[in-house]
PDB file of C-alpha atoms and ligand atoms in Angstrom:
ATOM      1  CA  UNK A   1     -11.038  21.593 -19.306  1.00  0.00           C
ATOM      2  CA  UNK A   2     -11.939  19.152 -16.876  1.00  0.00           C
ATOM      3  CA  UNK A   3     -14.186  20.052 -13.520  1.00  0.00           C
ATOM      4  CA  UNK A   4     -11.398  20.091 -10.983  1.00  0.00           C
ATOM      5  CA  UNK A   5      -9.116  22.011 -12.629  1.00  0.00           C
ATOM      6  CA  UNK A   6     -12.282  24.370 -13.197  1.00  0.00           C
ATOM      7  CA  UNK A   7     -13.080  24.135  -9.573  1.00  0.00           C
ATOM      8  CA  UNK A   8      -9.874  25.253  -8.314  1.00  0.00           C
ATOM      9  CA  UNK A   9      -9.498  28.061 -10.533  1.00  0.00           C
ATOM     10  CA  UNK A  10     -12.517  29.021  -9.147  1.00  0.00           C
ATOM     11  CA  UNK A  11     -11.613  28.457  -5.335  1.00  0.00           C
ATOM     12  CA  UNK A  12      -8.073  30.447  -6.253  1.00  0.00           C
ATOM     13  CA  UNK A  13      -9.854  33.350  -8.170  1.00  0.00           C
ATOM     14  CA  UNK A  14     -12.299  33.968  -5.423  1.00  0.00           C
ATOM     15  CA  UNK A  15      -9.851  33.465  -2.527  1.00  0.00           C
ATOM     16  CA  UNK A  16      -8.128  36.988  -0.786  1.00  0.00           C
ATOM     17  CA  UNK A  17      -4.981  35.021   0.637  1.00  0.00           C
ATOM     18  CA  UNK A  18      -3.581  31.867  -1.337  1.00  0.00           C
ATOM     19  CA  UNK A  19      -0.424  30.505  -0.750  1.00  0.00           C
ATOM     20  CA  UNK A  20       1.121  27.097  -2.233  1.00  0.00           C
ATOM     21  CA  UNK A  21       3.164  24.121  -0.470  1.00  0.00           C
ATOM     22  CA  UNK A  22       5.101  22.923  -3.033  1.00  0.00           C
ATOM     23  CA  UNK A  23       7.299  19.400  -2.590  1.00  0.00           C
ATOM     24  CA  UNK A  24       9.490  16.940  -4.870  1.00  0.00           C
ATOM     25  CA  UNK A  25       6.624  16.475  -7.267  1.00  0.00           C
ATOM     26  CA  UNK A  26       6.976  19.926  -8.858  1.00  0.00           C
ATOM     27  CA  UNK A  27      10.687  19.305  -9.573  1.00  0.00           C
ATOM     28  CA  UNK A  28      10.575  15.984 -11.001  1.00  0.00           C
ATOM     29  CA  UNK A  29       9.457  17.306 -14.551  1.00  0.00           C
ATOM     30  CA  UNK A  30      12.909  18.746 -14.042  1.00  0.00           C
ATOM     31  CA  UNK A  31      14.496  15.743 -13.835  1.00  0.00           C
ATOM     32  CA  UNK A  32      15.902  15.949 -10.119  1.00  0.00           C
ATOM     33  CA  UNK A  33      14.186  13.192  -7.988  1.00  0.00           C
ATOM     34  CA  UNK A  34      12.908  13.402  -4.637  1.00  0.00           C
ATOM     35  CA  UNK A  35      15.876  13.893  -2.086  1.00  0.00           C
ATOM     36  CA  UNK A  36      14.326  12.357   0.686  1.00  0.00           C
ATOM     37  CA  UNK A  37      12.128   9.869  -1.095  1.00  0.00           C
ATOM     38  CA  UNK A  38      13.615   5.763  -0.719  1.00  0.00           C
ATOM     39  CA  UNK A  39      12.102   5.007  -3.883  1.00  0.00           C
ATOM     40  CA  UNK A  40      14.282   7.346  -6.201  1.00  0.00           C
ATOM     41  CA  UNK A  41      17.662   4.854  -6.256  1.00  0.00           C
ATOM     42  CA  UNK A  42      19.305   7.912  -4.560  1.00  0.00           C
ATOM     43  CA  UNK A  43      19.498   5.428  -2.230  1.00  0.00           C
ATOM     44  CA  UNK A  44      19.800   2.153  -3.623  1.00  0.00           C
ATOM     45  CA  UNK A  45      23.305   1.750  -2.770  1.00  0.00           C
ATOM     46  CA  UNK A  46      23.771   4.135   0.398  1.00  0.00           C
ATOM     47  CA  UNK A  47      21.936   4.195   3.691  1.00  0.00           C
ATOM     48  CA  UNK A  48      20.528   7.894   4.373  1.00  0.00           C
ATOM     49  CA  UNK A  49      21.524   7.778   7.796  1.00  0.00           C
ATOM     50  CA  UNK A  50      25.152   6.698   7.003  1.00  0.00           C
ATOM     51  CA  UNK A  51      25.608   9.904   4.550  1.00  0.00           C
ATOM     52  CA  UNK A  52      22.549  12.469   4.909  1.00  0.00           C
ATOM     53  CA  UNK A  53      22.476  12.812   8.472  1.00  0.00           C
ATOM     54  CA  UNK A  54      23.801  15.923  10.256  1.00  0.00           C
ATOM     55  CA  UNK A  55      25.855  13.650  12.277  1.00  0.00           C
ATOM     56  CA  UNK A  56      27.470  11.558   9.414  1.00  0.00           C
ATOM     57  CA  UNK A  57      28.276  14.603   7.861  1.00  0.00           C
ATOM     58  CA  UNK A  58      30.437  16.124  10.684  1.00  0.00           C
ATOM     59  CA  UNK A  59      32.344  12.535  11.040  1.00  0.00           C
ATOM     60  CA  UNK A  60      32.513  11.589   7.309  1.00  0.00           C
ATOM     61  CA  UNK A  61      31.988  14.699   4.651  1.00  0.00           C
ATOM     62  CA  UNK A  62      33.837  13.109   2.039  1.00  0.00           C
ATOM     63  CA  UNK A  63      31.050  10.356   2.296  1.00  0.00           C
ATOM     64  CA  UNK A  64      28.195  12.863   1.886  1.00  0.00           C
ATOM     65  CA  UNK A  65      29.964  15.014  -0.606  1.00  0.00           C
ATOM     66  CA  UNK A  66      30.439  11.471  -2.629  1.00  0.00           C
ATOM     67  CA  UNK A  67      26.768  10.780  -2.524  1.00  0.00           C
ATOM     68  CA  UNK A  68      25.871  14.431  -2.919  1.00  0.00           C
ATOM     69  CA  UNK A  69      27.742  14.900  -5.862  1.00  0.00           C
ATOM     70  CA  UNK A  70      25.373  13.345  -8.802  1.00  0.00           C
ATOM     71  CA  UNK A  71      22.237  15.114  -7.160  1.00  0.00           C
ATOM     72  CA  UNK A  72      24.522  18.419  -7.182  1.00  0.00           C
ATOM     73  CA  UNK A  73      25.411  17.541 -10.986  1.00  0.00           C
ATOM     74  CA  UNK A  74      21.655  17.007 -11.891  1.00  0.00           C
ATOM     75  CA  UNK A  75      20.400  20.133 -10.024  1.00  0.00           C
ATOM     76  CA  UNK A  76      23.044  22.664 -11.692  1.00  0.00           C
ATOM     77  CA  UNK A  77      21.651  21.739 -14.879  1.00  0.00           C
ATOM     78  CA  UNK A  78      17.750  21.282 -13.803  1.00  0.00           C
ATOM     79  CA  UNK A  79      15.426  23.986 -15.524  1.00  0.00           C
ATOM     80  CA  UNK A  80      12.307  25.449 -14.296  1.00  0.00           C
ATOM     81  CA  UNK A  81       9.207  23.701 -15.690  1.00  0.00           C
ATOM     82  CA  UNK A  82       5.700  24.512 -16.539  1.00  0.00           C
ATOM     83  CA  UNK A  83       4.728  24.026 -13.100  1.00  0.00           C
ATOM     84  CA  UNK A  84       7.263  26.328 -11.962  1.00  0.00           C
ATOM     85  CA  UNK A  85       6.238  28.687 -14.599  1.00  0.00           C
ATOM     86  CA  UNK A  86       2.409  28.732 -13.603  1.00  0.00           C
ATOM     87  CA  UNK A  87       3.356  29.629  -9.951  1.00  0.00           C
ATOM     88  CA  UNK A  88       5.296  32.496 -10.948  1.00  0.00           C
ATOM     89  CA  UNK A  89       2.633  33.404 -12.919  1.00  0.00           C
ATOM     90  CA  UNK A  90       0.361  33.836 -10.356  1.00  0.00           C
ATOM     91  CA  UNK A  91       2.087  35.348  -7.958  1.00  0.00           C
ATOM     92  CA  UNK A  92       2.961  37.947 -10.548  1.00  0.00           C
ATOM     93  CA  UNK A  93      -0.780  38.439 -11.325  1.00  0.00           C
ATOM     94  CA  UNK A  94      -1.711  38.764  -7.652  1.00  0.00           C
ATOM     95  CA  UNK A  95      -3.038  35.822  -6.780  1.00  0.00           C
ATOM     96  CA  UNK A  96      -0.645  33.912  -4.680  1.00  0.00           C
ATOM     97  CA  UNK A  97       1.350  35.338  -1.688  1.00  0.00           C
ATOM     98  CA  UNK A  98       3.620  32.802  -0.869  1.00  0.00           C
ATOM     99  CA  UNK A  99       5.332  29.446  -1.929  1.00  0.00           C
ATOM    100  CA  UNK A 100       6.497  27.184   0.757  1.00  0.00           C
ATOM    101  CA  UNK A 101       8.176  24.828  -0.375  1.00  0.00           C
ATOM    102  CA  UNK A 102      10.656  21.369   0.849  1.00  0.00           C
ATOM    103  CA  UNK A 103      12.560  21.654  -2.323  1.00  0.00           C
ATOM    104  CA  UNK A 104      16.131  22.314  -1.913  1.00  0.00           C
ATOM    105  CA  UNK A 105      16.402  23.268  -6.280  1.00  0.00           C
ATOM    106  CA  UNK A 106      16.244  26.778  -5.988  1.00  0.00           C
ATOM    107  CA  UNK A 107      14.059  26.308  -9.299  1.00  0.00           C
ATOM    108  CA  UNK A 108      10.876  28.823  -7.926  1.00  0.00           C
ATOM    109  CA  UNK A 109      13.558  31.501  -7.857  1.00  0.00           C
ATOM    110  CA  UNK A 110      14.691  30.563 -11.177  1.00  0.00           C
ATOM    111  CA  UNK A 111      11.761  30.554 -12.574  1.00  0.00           C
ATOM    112  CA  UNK A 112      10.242  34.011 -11.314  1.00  0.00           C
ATOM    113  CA  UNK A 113       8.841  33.735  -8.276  1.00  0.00           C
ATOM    114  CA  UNK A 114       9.811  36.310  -5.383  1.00  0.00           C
ATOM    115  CA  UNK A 115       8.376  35.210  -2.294  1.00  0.00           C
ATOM    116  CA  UNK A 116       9.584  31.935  -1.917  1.00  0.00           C
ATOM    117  CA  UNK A 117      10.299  30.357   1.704  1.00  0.00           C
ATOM    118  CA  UNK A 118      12.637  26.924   1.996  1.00  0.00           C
ATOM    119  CA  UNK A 119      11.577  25.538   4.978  1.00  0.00           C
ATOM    120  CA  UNK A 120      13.920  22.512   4.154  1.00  0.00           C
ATOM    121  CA  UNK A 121      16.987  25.369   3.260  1.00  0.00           C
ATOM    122  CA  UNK A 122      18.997  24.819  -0.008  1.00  0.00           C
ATOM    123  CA  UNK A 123      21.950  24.270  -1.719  1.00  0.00           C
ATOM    124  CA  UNK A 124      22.725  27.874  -3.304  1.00  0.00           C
ATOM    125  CA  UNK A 125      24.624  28.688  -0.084  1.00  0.00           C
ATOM    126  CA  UNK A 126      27.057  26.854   2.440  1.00  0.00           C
ATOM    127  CA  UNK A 127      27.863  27.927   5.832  1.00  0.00           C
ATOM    128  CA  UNK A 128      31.524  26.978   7.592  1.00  0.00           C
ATOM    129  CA  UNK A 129      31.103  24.577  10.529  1.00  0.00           C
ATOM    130  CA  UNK A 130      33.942  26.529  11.845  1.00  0.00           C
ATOM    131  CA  UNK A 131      33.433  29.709  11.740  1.00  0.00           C
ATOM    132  CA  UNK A 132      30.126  30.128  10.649  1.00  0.00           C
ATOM    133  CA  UNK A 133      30.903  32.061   7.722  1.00  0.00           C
ATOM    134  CA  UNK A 134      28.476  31.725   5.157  1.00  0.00           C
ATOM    135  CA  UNK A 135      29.598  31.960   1.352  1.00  0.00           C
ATOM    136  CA  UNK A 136      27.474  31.211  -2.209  1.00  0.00           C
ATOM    137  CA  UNK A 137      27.860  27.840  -3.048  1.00  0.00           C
ATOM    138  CA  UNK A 138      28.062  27.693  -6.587  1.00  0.00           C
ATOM    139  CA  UNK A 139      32.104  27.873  -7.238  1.00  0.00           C
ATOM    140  CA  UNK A 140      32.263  25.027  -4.173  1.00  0.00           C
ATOM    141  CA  UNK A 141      29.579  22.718  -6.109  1.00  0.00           C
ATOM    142  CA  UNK A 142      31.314  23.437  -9.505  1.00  0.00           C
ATOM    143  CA  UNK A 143      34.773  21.871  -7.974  1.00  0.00           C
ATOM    144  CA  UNK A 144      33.047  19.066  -6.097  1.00  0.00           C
ATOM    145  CA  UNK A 145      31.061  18.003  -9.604  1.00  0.00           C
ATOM    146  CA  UNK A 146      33.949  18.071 -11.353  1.00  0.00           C
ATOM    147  CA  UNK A 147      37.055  17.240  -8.982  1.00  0.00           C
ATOM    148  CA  UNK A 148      35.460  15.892  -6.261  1.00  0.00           C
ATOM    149  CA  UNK A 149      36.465  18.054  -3.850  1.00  0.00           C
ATOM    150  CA  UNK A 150      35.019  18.701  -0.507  1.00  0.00           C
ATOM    151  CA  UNK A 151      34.037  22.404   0.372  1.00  0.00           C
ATOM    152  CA  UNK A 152      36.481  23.813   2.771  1.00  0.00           C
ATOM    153  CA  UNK A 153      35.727  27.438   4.296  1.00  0.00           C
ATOM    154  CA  UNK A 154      38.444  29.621   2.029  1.00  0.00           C
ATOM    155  CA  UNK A 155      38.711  31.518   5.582  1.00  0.00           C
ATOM    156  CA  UNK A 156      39.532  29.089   8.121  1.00  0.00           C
ATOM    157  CA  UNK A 157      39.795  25.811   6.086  1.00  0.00           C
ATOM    158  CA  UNK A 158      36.354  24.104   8.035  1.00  0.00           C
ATOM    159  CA  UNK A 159      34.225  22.139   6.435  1.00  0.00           C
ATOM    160  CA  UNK A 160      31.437  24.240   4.461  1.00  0.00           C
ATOM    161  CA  UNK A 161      27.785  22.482   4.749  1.00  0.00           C
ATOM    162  CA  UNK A 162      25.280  23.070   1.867  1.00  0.00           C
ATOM    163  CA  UNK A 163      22.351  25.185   3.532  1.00  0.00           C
ATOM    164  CA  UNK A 164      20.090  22.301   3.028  1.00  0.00           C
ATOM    165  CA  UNK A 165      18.651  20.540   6.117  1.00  0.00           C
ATOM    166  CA  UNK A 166      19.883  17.331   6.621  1.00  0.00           C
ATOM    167  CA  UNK A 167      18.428  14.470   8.626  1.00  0.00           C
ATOM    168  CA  UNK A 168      18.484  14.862  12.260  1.00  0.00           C
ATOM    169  CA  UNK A 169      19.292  18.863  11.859  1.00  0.00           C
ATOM    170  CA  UNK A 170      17.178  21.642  12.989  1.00  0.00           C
ATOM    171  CA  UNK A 171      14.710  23.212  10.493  1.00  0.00           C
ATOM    172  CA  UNK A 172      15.125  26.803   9.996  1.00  0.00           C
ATOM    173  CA  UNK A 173      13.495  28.745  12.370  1.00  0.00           C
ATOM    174  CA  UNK A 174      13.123  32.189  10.809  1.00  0.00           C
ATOM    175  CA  UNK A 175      11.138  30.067   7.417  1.00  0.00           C
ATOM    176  CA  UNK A 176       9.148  28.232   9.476  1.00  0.00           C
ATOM    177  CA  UNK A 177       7.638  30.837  11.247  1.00  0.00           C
ATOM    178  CA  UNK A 178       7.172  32.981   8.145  1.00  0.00           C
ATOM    179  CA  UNK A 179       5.777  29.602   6.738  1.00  0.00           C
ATOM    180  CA  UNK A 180       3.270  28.994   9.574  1.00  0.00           C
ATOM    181  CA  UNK A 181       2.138  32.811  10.098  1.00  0.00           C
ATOM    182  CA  UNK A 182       0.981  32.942   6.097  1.00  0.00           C
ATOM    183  CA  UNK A 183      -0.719  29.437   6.366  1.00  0.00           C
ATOM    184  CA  UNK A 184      -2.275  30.824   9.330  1.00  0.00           C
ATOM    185  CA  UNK A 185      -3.625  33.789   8.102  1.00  0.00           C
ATOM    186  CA  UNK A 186      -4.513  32.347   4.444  1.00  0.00           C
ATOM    187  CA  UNK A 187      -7.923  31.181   2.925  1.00  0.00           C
ATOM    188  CA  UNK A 188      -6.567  28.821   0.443  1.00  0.00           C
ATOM    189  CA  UNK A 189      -4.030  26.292   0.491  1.00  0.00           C
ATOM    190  CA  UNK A 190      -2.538  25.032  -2.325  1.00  0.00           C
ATOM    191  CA  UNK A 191      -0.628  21.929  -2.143  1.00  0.00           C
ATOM    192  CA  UNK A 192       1.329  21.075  -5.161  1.00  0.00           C
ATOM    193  CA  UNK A 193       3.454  17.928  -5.656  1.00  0.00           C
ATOM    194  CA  UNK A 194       3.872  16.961  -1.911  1.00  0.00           C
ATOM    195  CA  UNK A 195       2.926  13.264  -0.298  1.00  0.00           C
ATOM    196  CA  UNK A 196       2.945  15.366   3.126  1.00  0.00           C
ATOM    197  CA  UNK A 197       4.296  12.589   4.623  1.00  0.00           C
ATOM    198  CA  UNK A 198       7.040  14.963   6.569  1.00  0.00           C
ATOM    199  CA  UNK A 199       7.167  17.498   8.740  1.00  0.00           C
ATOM    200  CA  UNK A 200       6.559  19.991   9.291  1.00  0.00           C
ATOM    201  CA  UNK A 201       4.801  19.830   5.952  1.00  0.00           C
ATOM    202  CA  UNK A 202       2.103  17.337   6.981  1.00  0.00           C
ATOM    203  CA  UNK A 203       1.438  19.789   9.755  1.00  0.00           C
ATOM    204  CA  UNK A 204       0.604  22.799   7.180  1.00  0.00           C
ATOM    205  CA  UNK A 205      -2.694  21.553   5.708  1.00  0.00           C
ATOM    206  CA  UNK A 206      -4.105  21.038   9.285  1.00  0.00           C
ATOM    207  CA  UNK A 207      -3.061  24.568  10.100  1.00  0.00           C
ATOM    208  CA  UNK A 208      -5.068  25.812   7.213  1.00  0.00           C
ATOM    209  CA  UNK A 209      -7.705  23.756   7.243  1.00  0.00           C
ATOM    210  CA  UNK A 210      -8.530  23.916  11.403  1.00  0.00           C
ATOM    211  CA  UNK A 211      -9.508  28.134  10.076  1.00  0.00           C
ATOM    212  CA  UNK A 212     -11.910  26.928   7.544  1.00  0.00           C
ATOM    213  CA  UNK A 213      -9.113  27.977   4.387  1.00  0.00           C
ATOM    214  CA  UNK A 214      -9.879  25.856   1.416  1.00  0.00           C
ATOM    215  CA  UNK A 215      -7.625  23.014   0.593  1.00  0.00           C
ATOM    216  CA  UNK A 216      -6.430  21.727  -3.035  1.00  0.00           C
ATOM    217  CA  UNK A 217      -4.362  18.806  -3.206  1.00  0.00           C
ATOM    218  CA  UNK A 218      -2.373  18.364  -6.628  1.00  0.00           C
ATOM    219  CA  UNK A 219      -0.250  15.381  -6.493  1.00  0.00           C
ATOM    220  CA  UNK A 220       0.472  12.346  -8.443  1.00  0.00           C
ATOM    221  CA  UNK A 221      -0.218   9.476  -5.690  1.00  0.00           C
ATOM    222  CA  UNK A 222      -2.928   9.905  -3.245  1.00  0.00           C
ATOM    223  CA  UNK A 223      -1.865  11.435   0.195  1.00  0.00           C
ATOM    224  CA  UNK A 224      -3.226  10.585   3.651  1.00  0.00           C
ATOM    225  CA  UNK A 225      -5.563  14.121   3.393  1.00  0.00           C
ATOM    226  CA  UNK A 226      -7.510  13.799   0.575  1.00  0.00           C
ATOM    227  CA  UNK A 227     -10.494  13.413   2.489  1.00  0.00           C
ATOM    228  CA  UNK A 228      -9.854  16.683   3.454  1.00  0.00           C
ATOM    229  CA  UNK A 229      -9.328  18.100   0.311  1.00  0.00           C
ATOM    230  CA  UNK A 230     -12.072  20.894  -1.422  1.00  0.00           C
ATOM    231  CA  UNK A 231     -10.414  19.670  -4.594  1.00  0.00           C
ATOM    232  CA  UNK A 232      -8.296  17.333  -5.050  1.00  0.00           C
ATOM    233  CA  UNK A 233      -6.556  15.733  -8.588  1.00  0.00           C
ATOM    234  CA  UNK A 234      -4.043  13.169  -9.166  1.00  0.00           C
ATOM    235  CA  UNK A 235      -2.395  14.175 -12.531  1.00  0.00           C
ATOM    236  CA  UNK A 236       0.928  15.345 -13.813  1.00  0.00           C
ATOM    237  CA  UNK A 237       1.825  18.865 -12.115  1.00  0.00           C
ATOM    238  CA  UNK A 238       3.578  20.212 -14.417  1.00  0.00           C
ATOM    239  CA  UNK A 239       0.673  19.866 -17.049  1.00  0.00           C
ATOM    240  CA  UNK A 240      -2.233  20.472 -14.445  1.00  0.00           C
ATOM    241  CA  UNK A 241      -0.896  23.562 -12.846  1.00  0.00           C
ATOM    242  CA  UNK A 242      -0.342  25.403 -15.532  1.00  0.00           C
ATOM    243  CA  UNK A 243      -4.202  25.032 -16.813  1.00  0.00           C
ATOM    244  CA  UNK A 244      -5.372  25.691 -13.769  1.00  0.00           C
ATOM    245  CA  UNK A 245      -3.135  28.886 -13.480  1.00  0.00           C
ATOM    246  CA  UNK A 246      -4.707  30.237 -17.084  1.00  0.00           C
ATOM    247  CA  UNK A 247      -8.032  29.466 -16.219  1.00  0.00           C
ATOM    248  CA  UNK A 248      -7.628  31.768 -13.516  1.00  0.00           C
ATOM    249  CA  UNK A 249      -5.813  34.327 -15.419  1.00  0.00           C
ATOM    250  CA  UNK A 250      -8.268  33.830 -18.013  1.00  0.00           C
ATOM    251  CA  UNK A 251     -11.210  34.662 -15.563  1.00  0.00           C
ATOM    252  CA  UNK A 252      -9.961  37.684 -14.504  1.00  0.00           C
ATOM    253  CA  UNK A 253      -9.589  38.625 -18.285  1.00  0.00           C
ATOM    254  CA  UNK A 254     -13.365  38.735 -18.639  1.00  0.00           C
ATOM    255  CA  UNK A 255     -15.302  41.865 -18.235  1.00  0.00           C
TER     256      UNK A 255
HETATM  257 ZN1   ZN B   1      35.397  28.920   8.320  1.00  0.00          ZN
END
């Protein structure tokens, strides 16, 4: 095992309060690419602001829905991976509180974990522009991947809008209070698979670190705050997480 994934497991099995940021990086072992990233070819052919915007959307749905609809198709059949796995892990063995994460997959859930906040929302519900009504969204995606139809509210025949954030639209309020008061209150930060680049997920590591919490930074390309990181490793998540997870587990196994 190699020192910084021994450090951290030593940092996470001595801290009281951990909780993990979590971006695209932890999905991408699942195949679904970074929704907001330029470099993914999500966007090779469409300008985000004349599809992913909230605006766009409540001129031109079909447009979005269009663009959408591969990313839907690849997330309905994304699995959790190992990285997934070793977060759930943890949590279940008491040493994580809370993931926050900017992924929109629903793939924490999936894979076990409980306390899971979406400060960028996600696409397992839809709410009516209409009438506000929210429903689940699975049926909706199932006819848009395969028919190409645009939601409609069955109630009052609106528009229905996947519960993810888009660009220009409000973050949820409710998660990103719940996401600030843990990072407030915890002594470890884990950051896993984010370039923090966005807010209000840059802003979370400052939070944490302005209280003295300790700071690990697993991600693939180097991110503005390593210099502020206790440990910090550039390596495949979903490979690193997990040994850092049963080095911890395997700590707490010893007399
Ligand atoms: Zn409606």
């Amino acid at each position: 095992m190699n020192e910084f994934v021994q450090r951290a497991a030593e940092l996470i099995a001595g801290a009281q309060h951990v909780v993990a940021l979590t971006g695209a990086g932890i999905s991408t072992a699942s195949g679904i690419p970074d929704f907001r990233s330029p470099h993914t070819g999500l966007w090779a052919r469409v300008d985000p602001m004349e599809v992913a915007t909230i605006y766009a959307f409540r001129h031109r749905p079909a447009d979005f829905y269009n663009w959408i609809r591969p990313l839907a198709n690849t997330m309905r059949v994304a699995q959790p991976n190992e990285g997934h796995s070793a977060l759930a892990r943890l949590e279940a063995a008491g040493h994580l509180e809370m993931i926050i994460t900017q992924n929109i997959d629903g793939l924490h859930q999936r894979a076990g974990s409980r306390n899971v906040v979406e400060i960028h929302g996600n696409m397992q519900s839809a709410t009516c522009l209409h009438c506000y009504r929210v429903y689940p969204s699975k049926s909706f995606i199932d006819a848009l991947i395969n028919d190409g139809r645009v939601p409609i509210c069955p109630e009052c025949g609106g528009v229905l809008k996947p519960n993810a954030i888009l660009f220009g639209e409000q973050l949820p309020v409710q998660a990103l209070m719940a996401a600030k008061r843990a990072v407030s209150s915890c002594d470890l930060l884990l950051v896993a698979g984010s370039s923090l680049e966005v807010v209000p997920a840059s802003d979370l590591p400052m939070l944490a670190i302005s209280h003295q919490a300790k700071f690990i930074l697993i991600n693939r390309e180097p991110t503005h705050l390593d210099h502020q990181g206790d440990v910090v490793i550039h390596d495949d998540i979903a490979q690193v997480l997990p040994e850092i997870v049963s080095a911890v587990l395997a700590d707490r196994a010893e007399p």
